[in-house]
Coordinates of C-alpha atoms in Angstrom, one line a residue:
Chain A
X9 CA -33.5 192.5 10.9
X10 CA -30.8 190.4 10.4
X11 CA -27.1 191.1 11.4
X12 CA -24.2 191.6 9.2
X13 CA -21.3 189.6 10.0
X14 CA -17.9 190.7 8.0
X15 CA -15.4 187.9 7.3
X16 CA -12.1 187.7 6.0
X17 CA -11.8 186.3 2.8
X18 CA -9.5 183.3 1.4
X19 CA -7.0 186.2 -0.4
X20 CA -7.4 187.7 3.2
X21 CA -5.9 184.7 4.8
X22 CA -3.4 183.9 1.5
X23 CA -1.7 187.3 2.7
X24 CA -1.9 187.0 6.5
X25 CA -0.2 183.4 6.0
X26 CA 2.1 184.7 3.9
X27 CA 3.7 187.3 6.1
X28 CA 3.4 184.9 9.0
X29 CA 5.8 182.6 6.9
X30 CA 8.0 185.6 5.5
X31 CA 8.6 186.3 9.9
X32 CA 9.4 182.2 10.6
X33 CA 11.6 182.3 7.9
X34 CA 13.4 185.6 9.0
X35 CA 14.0 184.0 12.6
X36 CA 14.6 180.7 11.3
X37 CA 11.5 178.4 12.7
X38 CA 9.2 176.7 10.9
X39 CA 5.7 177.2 11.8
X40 CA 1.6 176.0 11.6
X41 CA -0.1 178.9 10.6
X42 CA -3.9 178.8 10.7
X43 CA -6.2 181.0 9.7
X44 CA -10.0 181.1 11.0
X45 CA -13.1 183.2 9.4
X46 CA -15.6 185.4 11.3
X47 CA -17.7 182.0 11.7
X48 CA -14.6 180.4 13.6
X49 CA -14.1 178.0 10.8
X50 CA -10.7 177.4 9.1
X51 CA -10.1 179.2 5.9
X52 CA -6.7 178.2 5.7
X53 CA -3.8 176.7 7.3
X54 CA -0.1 175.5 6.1
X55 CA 2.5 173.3 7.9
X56 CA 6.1 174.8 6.9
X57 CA 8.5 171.9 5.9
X58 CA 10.4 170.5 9.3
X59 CA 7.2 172.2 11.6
X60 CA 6.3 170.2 14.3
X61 CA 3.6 167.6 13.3
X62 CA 1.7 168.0 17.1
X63 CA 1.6 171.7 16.2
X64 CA -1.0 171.4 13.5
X65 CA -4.0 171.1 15.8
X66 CA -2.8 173.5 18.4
X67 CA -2.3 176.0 15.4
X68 CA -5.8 175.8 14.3
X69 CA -7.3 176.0 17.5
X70 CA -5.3 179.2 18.9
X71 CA -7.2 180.8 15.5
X72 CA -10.4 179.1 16.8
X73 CA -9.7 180.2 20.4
X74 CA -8.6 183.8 19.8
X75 CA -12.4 183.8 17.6
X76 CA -14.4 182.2 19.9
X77 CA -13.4 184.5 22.8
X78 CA -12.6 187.5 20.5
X79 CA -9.1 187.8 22.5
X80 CA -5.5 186.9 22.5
X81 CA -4.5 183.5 23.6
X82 CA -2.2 184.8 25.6
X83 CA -4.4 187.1 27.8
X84 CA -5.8 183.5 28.2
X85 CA -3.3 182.2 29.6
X86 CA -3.4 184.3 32.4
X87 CA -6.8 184.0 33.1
X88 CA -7.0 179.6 33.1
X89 CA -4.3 179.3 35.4
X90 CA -5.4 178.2 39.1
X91 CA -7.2 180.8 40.8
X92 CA -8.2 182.6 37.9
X93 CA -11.5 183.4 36.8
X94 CA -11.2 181.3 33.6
X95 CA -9.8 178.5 35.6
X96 CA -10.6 175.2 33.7
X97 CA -11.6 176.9 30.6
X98 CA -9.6 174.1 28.6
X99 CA -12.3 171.5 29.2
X100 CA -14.9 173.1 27.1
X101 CA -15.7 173.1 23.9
X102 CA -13.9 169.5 23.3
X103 CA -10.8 170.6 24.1
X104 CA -10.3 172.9 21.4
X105 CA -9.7 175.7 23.6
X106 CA -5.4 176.8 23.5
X107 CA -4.8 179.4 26.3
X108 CA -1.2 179.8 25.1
X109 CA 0.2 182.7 23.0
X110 CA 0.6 182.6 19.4
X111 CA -3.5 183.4 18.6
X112 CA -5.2 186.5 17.7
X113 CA -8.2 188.3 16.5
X114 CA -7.8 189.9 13.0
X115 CA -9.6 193.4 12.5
X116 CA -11.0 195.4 9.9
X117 CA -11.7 198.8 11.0
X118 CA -11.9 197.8 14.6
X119 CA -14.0 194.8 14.1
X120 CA -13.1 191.3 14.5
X121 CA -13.4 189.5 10.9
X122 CA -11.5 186.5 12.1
X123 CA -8.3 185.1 13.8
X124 CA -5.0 183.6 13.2
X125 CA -2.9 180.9 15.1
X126 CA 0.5 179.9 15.0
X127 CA 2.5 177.5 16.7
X128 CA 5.5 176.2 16.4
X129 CA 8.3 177.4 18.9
X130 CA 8.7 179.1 21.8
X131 CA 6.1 181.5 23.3
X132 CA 8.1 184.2 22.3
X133 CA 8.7 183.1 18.2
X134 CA 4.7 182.0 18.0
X135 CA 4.2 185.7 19.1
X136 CA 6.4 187.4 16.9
X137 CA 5.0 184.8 13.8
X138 CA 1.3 185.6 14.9
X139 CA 2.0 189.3 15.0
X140 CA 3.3 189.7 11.4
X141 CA 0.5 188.0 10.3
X142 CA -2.1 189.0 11.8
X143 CA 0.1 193.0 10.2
X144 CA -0.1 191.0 6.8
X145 CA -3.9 191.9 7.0
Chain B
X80 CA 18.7 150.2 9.3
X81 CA 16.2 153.3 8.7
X82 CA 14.0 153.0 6.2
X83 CA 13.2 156.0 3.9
X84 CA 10.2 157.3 3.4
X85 CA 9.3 160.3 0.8
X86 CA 6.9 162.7 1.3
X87 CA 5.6 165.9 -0.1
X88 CA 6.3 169.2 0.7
X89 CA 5.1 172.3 1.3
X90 CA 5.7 173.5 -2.0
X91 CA 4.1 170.3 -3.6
X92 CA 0.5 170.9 -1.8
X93 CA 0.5 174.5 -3.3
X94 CA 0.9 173.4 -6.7
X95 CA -1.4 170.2 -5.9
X96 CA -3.9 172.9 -3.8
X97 CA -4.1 175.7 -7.0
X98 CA -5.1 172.9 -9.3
X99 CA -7.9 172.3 -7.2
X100 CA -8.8 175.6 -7.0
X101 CA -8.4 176.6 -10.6
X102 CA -11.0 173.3 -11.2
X103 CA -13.4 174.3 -8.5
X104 CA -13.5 178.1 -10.0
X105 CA -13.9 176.0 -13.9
X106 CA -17.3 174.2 -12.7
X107 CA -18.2 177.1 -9.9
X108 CA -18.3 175.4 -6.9
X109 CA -16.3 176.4 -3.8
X110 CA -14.7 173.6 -2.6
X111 CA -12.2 173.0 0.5
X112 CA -8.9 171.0 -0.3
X113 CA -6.6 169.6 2.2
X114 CA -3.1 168.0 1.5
X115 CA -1.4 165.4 3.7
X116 CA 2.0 164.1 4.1
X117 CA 3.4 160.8 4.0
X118 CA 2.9 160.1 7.9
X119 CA -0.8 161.0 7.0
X120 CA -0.6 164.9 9.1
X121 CA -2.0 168.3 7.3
X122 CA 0.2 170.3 5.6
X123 CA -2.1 172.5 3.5
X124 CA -5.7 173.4 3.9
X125 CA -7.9 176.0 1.8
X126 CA -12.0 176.7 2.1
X127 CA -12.9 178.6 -0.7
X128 CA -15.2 181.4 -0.1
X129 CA -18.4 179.9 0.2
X130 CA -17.4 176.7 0.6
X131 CA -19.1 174.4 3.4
X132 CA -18.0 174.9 7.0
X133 CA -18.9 171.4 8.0
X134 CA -16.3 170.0 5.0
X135 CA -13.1 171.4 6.2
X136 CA -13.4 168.1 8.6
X137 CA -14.8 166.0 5.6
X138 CA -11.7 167.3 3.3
X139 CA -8.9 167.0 6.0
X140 CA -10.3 163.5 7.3
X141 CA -10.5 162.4 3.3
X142 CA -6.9 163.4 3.1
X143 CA -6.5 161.5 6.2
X144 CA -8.2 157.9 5.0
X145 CA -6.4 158.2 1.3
X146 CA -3.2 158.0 3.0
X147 CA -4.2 155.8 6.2
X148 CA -5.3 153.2 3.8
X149 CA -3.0 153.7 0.7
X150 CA -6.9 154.0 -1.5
X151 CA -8.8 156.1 -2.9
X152 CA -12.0 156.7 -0.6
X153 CA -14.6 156.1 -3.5
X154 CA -12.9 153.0 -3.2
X155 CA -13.9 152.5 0.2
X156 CA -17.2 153.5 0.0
X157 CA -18.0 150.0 -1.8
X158 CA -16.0 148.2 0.8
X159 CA -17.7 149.8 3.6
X160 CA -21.1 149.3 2.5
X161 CA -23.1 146.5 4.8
X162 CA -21.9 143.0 3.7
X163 CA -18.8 144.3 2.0
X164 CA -15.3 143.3 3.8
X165 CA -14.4 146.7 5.7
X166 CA -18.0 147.7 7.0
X167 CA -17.8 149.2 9.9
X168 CA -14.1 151.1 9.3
X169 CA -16.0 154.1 9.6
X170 CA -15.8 153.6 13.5
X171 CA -11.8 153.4 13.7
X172 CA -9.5 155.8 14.2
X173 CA -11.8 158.1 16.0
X174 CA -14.1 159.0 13.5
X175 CA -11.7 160.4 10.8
X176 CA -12.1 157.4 8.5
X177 CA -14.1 158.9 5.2
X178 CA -15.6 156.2 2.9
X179 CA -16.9 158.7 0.3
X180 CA -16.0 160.1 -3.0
X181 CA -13.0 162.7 -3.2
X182 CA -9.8 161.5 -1.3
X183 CA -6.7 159.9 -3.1
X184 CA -3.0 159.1 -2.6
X185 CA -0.7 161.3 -4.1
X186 CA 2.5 159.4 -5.7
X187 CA 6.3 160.1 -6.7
X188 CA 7.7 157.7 -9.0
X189 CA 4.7 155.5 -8.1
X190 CA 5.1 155.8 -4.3
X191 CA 2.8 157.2 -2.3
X192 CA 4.0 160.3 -0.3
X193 CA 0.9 161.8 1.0
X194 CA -2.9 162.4 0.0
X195 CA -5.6 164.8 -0.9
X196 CA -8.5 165.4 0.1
X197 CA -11.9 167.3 -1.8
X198 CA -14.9 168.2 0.1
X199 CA -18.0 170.6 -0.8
X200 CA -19.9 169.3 -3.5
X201 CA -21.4 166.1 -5.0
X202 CA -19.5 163.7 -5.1
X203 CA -19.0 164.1 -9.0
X204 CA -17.8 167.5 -8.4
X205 CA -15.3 166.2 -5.6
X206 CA -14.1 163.7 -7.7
X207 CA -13.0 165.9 -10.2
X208 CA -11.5 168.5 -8.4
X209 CA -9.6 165.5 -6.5
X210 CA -8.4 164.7 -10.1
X211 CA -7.7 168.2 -10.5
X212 CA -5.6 168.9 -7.6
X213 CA -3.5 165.3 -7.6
X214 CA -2.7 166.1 -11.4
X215 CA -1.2 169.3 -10.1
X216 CA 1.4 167.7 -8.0
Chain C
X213 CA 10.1 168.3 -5.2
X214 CA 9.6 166.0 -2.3
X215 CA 11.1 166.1 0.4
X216 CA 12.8 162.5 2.0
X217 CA 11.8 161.7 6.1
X218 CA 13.5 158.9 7.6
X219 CA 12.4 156.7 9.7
X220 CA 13.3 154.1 12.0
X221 CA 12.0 150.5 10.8
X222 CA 10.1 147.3 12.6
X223 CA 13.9 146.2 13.2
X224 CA 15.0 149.3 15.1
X225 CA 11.8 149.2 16.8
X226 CA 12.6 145.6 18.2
X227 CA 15.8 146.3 19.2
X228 CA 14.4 149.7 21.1
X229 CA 12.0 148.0 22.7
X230 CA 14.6 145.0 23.8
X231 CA 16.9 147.4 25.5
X232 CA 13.8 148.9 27.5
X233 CA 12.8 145.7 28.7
X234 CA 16.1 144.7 29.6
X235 CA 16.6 147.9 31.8
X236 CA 12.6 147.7 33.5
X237 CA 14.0 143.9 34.3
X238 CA 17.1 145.1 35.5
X239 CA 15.4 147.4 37.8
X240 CA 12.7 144.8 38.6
X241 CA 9.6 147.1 37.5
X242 CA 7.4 146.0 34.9
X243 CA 7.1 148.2 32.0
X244 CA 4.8 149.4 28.9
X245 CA 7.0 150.2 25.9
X246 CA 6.2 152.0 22.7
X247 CA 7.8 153.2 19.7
X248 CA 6.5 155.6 17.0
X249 CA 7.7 156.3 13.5
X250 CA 9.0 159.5 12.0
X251 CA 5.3 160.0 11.3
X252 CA 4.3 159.6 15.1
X253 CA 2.2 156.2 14.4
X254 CA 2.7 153.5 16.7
X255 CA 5.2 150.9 15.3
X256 CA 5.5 148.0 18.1
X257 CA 4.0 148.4 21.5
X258 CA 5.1 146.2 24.7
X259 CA 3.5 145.9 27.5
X260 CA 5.7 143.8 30.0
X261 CA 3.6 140.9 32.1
X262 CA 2.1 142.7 35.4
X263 CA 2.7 146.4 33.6
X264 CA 0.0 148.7 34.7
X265 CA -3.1 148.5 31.6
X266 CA -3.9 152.6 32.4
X267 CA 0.0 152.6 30.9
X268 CA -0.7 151.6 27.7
X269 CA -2.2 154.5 26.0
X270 CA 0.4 156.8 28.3
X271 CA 3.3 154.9 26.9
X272 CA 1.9 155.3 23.2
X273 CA 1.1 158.4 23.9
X274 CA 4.2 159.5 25.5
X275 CA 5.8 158.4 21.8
X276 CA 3.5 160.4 20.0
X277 CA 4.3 163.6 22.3
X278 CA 8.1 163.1 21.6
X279 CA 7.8 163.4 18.1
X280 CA 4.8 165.8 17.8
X281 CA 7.5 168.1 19.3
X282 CA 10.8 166.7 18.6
X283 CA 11.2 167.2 22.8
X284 CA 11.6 165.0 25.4
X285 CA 8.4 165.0 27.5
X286 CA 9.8 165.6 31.1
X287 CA 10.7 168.7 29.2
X288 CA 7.3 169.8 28.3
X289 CA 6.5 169.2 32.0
X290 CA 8.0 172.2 33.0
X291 CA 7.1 174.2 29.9
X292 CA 3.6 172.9 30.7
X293 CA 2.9 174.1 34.2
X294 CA 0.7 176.7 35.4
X295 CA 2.3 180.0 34.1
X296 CA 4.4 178.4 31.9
X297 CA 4.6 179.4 28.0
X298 CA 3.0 175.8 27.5
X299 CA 0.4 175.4 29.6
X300 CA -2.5 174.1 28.6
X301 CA -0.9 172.1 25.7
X302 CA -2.1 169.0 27.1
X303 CA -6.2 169.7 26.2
X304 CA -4.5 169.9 22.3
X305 CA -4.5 166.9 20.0
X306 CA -7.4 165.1 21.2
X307 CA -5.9 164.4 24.8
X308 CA -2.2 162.6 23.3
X309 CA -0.1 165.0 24.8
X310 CA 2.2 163.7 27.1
X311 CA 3.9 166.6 29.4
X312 CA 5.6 164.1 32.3
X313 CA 9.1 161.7 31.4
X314 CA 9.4 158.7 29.8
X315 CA 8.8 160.1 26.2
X316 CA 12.2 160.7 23.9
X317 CA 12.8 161.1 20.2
X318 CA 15.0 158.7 19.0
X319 CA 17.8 160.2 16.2
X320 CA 20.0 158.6 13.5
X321 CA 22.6 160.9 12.5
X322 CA 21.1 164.3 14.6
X323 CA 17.8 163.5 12.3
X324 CA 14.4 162.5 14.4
X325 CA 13.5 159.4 12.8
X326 CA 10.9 158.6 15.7
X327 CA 10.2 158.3 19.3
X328 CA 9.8 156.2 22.6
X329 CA 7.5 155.8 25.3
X330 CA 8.0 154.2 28.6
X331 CA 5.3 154.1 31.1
X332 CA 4.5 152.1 34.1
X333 CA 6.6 153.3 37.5
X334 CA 7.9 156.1 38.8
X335 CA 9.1 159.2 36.8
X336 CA 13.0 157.9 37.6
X337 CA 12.0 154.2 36.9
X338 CA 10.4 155.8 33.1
X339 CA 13.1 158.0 32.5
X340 CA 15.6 155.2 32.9
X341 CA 14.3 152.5 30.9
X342 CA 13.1 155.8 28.3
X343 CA 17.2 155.8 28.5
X344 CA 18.1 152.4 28.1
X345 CA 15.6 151.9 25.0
X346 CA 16.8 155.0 23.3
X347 CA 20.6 153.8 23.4
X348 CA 19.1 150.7 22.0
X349 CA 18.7 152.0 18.7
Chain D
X269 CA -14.9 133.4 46.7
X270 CA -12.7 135.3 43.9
X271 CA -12.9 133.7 40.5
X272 CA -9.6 133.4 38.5
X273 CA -8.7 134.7 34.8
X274 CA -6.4 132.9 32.5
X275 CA -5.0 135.0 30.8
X276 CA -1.8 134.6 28.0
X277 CA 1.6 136.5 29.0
X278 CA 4.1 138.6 26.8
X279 CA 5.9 135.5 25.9
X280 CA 2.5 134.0 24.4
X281 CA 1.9 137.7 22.3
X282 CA 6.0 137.3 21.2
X283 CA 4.5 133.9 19.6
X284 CA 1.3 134.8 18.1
X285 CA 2.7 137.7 16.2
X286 CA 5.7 135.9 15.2
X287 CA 3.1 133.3 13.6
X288 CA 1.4 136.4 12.4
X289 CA 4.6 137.9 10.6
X290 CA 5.4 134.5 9.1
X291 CA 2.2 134.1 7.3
X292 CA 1.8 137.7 6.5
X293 CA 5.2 137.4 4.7
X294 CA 4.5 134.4 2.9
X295 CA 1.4 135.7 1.4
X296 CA 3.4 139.4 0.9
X297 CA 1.0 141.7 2.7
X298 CA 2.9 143.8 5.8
X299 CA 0.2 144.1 8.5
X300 CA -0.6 145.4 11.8
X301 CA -0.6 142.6 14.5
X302 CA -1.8 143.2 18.0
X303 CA -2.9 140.8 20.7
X304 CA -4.8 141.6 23.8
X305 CA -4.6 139.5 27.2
X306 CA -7.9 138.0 29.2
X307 CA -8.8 141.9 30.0
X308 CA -9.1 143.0 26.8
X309 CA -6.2 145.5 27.4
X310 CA -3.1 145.5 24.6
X311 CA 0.1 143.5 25.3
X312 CA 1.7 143.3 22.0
X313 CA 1.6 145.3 18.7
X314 CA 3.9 145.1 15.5
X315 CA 3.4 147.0 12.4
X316 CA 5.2 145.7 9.8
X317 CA 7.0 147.9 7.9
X318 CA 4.6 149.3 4.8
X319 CA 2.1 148.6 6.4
X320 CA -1.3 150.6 6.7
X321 CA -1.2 153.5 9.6
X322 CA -4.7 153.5 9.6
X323 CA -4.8 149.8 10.5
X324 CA -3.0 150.3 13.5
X325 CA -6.1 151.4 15.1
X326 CA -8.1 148.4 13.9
X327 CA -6.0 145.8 14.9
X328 CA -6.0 147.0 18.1
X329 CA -9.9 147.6 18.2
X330 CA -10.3 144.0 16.1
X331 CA -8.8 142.2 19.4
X332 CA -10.4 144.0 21.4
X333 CA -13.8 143.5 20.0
X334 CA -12.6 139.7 19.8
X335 CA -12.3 139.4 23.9
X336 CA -15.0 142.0 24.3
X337 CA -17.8 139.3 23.0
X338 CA -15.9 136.7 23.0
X339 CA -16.3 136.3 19.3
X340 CA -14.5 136.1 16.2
X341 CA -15.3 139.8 14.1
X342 CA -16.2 138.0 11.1
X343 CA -19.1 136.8 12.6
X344 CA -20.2 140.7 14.1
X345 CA -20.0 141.6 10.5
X346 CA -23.1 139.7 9.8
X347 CA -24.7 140.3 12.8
X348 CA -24.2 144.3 13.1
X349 CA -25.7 144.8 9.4
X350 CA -28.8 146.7 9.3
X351 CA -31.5 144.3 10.4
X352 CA -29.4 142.2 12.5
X353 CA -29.5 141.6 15.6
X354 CA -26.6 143.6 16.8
X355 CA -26.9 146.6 14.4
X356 CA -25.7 149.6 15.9
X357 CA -23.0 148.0 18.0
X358 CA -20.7 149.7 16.4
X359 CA -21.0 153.1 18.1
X360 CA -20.6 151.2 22.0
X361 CA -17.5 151.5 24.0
X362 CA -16.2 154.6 22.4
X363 CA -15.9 153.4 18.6
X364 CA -13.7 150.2 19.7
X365 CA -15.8 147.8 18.0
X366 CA -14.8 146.3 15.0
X367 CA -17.0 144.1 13.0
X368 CA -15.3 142.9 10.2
X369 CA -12.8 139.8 9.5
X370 CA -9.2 140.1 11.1
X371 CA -9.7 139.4 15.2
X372 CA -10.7 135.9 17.1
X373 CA -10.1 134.8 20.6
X374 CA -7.0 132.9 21.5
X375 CA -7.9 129.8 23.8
X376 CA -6.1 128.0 26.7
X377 CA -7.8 124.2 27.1
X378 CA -11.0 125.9 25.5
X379 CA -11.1 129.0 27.7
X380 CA -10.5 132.4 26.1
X381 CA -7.4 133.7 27.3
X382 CA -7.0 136.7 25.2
X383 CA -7.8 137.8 20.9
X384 CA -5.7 138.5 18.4
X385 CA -6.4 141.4 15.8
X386 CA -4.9 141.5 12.6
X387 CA -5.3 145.0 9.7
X388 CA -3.4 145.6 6.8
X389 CA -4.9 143.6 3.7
X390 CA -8.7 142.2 2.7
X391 CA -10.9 140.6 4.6
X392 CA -9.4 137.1 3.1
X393 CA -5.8 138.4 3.6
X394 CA -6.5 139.4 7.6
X395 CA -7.9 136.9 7.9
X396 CA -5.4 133.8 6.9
X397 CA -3.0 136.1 9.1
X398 CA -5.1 135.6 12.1
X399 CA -5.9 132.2 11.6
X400 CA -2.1 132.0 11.3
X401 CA -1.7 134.0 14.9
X402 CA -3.8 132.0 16.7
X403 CA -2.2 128.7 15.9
X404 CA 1.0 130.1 17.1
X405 CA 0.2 130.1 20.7

């Protein structure tokens, strides 16, 4: 029997992206905000005006990270440094793997339907951006 | 002296994004549909739902070519055949260059200030929702 | 409505790249020199006779970093270190970021209208010429 | 007994893509110039302003598929169709070869001393421009 694998939808990711860009606006940074399906694969993403142009990729692949290792880049970061267990971790999957806050999964009753990334600014404003959105849900 | 150079915003590849859309949803096929600026980076990317995974490269990298090359990648497609003048661009730039149907410069006052790009059907149907989405800007 | 980018021209570039060279001669150490546009793409590259060859896609690449993030590179160093809120930046963007000195926006009026990249010597002997270049504009 | 390598300097580039700028002005096309020294590696790039950003790659890649083969890339073109000899060349040394019109070798008393590559126009346009190049050294 085959599995069932729930996804957000575009109008899903409309919202999260939209109260991801209602929180850069409130602290006054403009932001990449990505937004990856169940499947890993961009649904959506928008570069605010004045964004940095470097932060596009890194946006889309927190979302992608955050999906592909159903955790909080973040968490990641910890875990890739030297001596940790995920040490080197950035290598794989063509580089597409970000272990720096600012991605995470997206639930729907306590499963993982997908993932948003934002970058941007500093650790701490990709946070605060990634966790209104992700609340935008 | 600094030269000026125009490019869409944010604002513009919603517009130019929803008139892809609205075409996609008129001839029922999902479609993804990626804006660039003038120096050629993302700044708005949508997958429909039920839109080909493996064209949110094809649309972005369409996007890309359009505005890498100031053309319309139908255009190219002729050029970059064996024994036309480009063949062979496809190897440049990493991979990104697209030589098919459904890419095309976006202009203001008859400059160009970024591009679009349509991936997820035949190349009819991403023509037209290319059509679609520039005639929305 | 679109929004307007400036960016620095051929001419700036020349004069950039004249005032690095002048500086990597003062200081008798060969030098590559790039400059990027306010869209990050390469507008004049320089790579002085006897400059290390491994330096030419550092130098470009350090441009491309400086704008990607409006920062100076030797900045991103830090940021970019084990436990820092960076790290792991460099895997991003296909392998083009930069996170040691020599790369430095380059501003007309307090707007980024493009970037340098020095590479070739020591991390002093880059972020001098870097220096020298930048003040050329 | 070590062999020696001719190869042009920086002063030599500063001529060839002065020659280059000339005629690319004349005929009103802005291009990408770059020139490459006996190993293959880039001394000298201009992009003229307006020209194509996705041409800054090819000129780079047209010289160095010039010194790589010691060849002028017009004559690849024929050569790399399907059926030819050298089909397929195209995907070697990482996507750097370019086999259409634009890059030729630059030679010293009938030894190659470095290429030239030239992007921004048609095959006819890149290729007066190199043609042009060359004869400034």
């Amino acid at each position: 029997m085959t599995q069932q694998l729930n996804s957000l939808s575009l109008d899903d990711a409309r919202r999260i992206v939209a109260a991801g860009e209602a929180r850069a606006a409130e602290i006054g940074q403009p932001m990449n905000i990505a937004v990856v399906d169940a499947g890993g694969d961009l649904v959506m993403h928008v570069r605010m005006d004045g964004a940095w142009r470097g932060s596009v990729d890194i946006a889309i692949n927190k979302a992608f990270t955050a999906r592909a290792f159903d955790i909080e880049t973040a968490e990641l970061a910890d875990l890739a440094k030297p001596g940790g267990p995920f040490y080197g971790i950035q290598a794989s999957n063509n580089g597409k793997v970000m272990v720096f806050a600012g991605g995470a999964p997206v639930r729907a009753d306590g499963v993982i339907v997908g993932a948003v990334g934002v970058s941007g600014g500093t650790g701490e404003q990709d946070t605060t951006v990634c966790e209104a959105a992700t609340a935008g849900f």
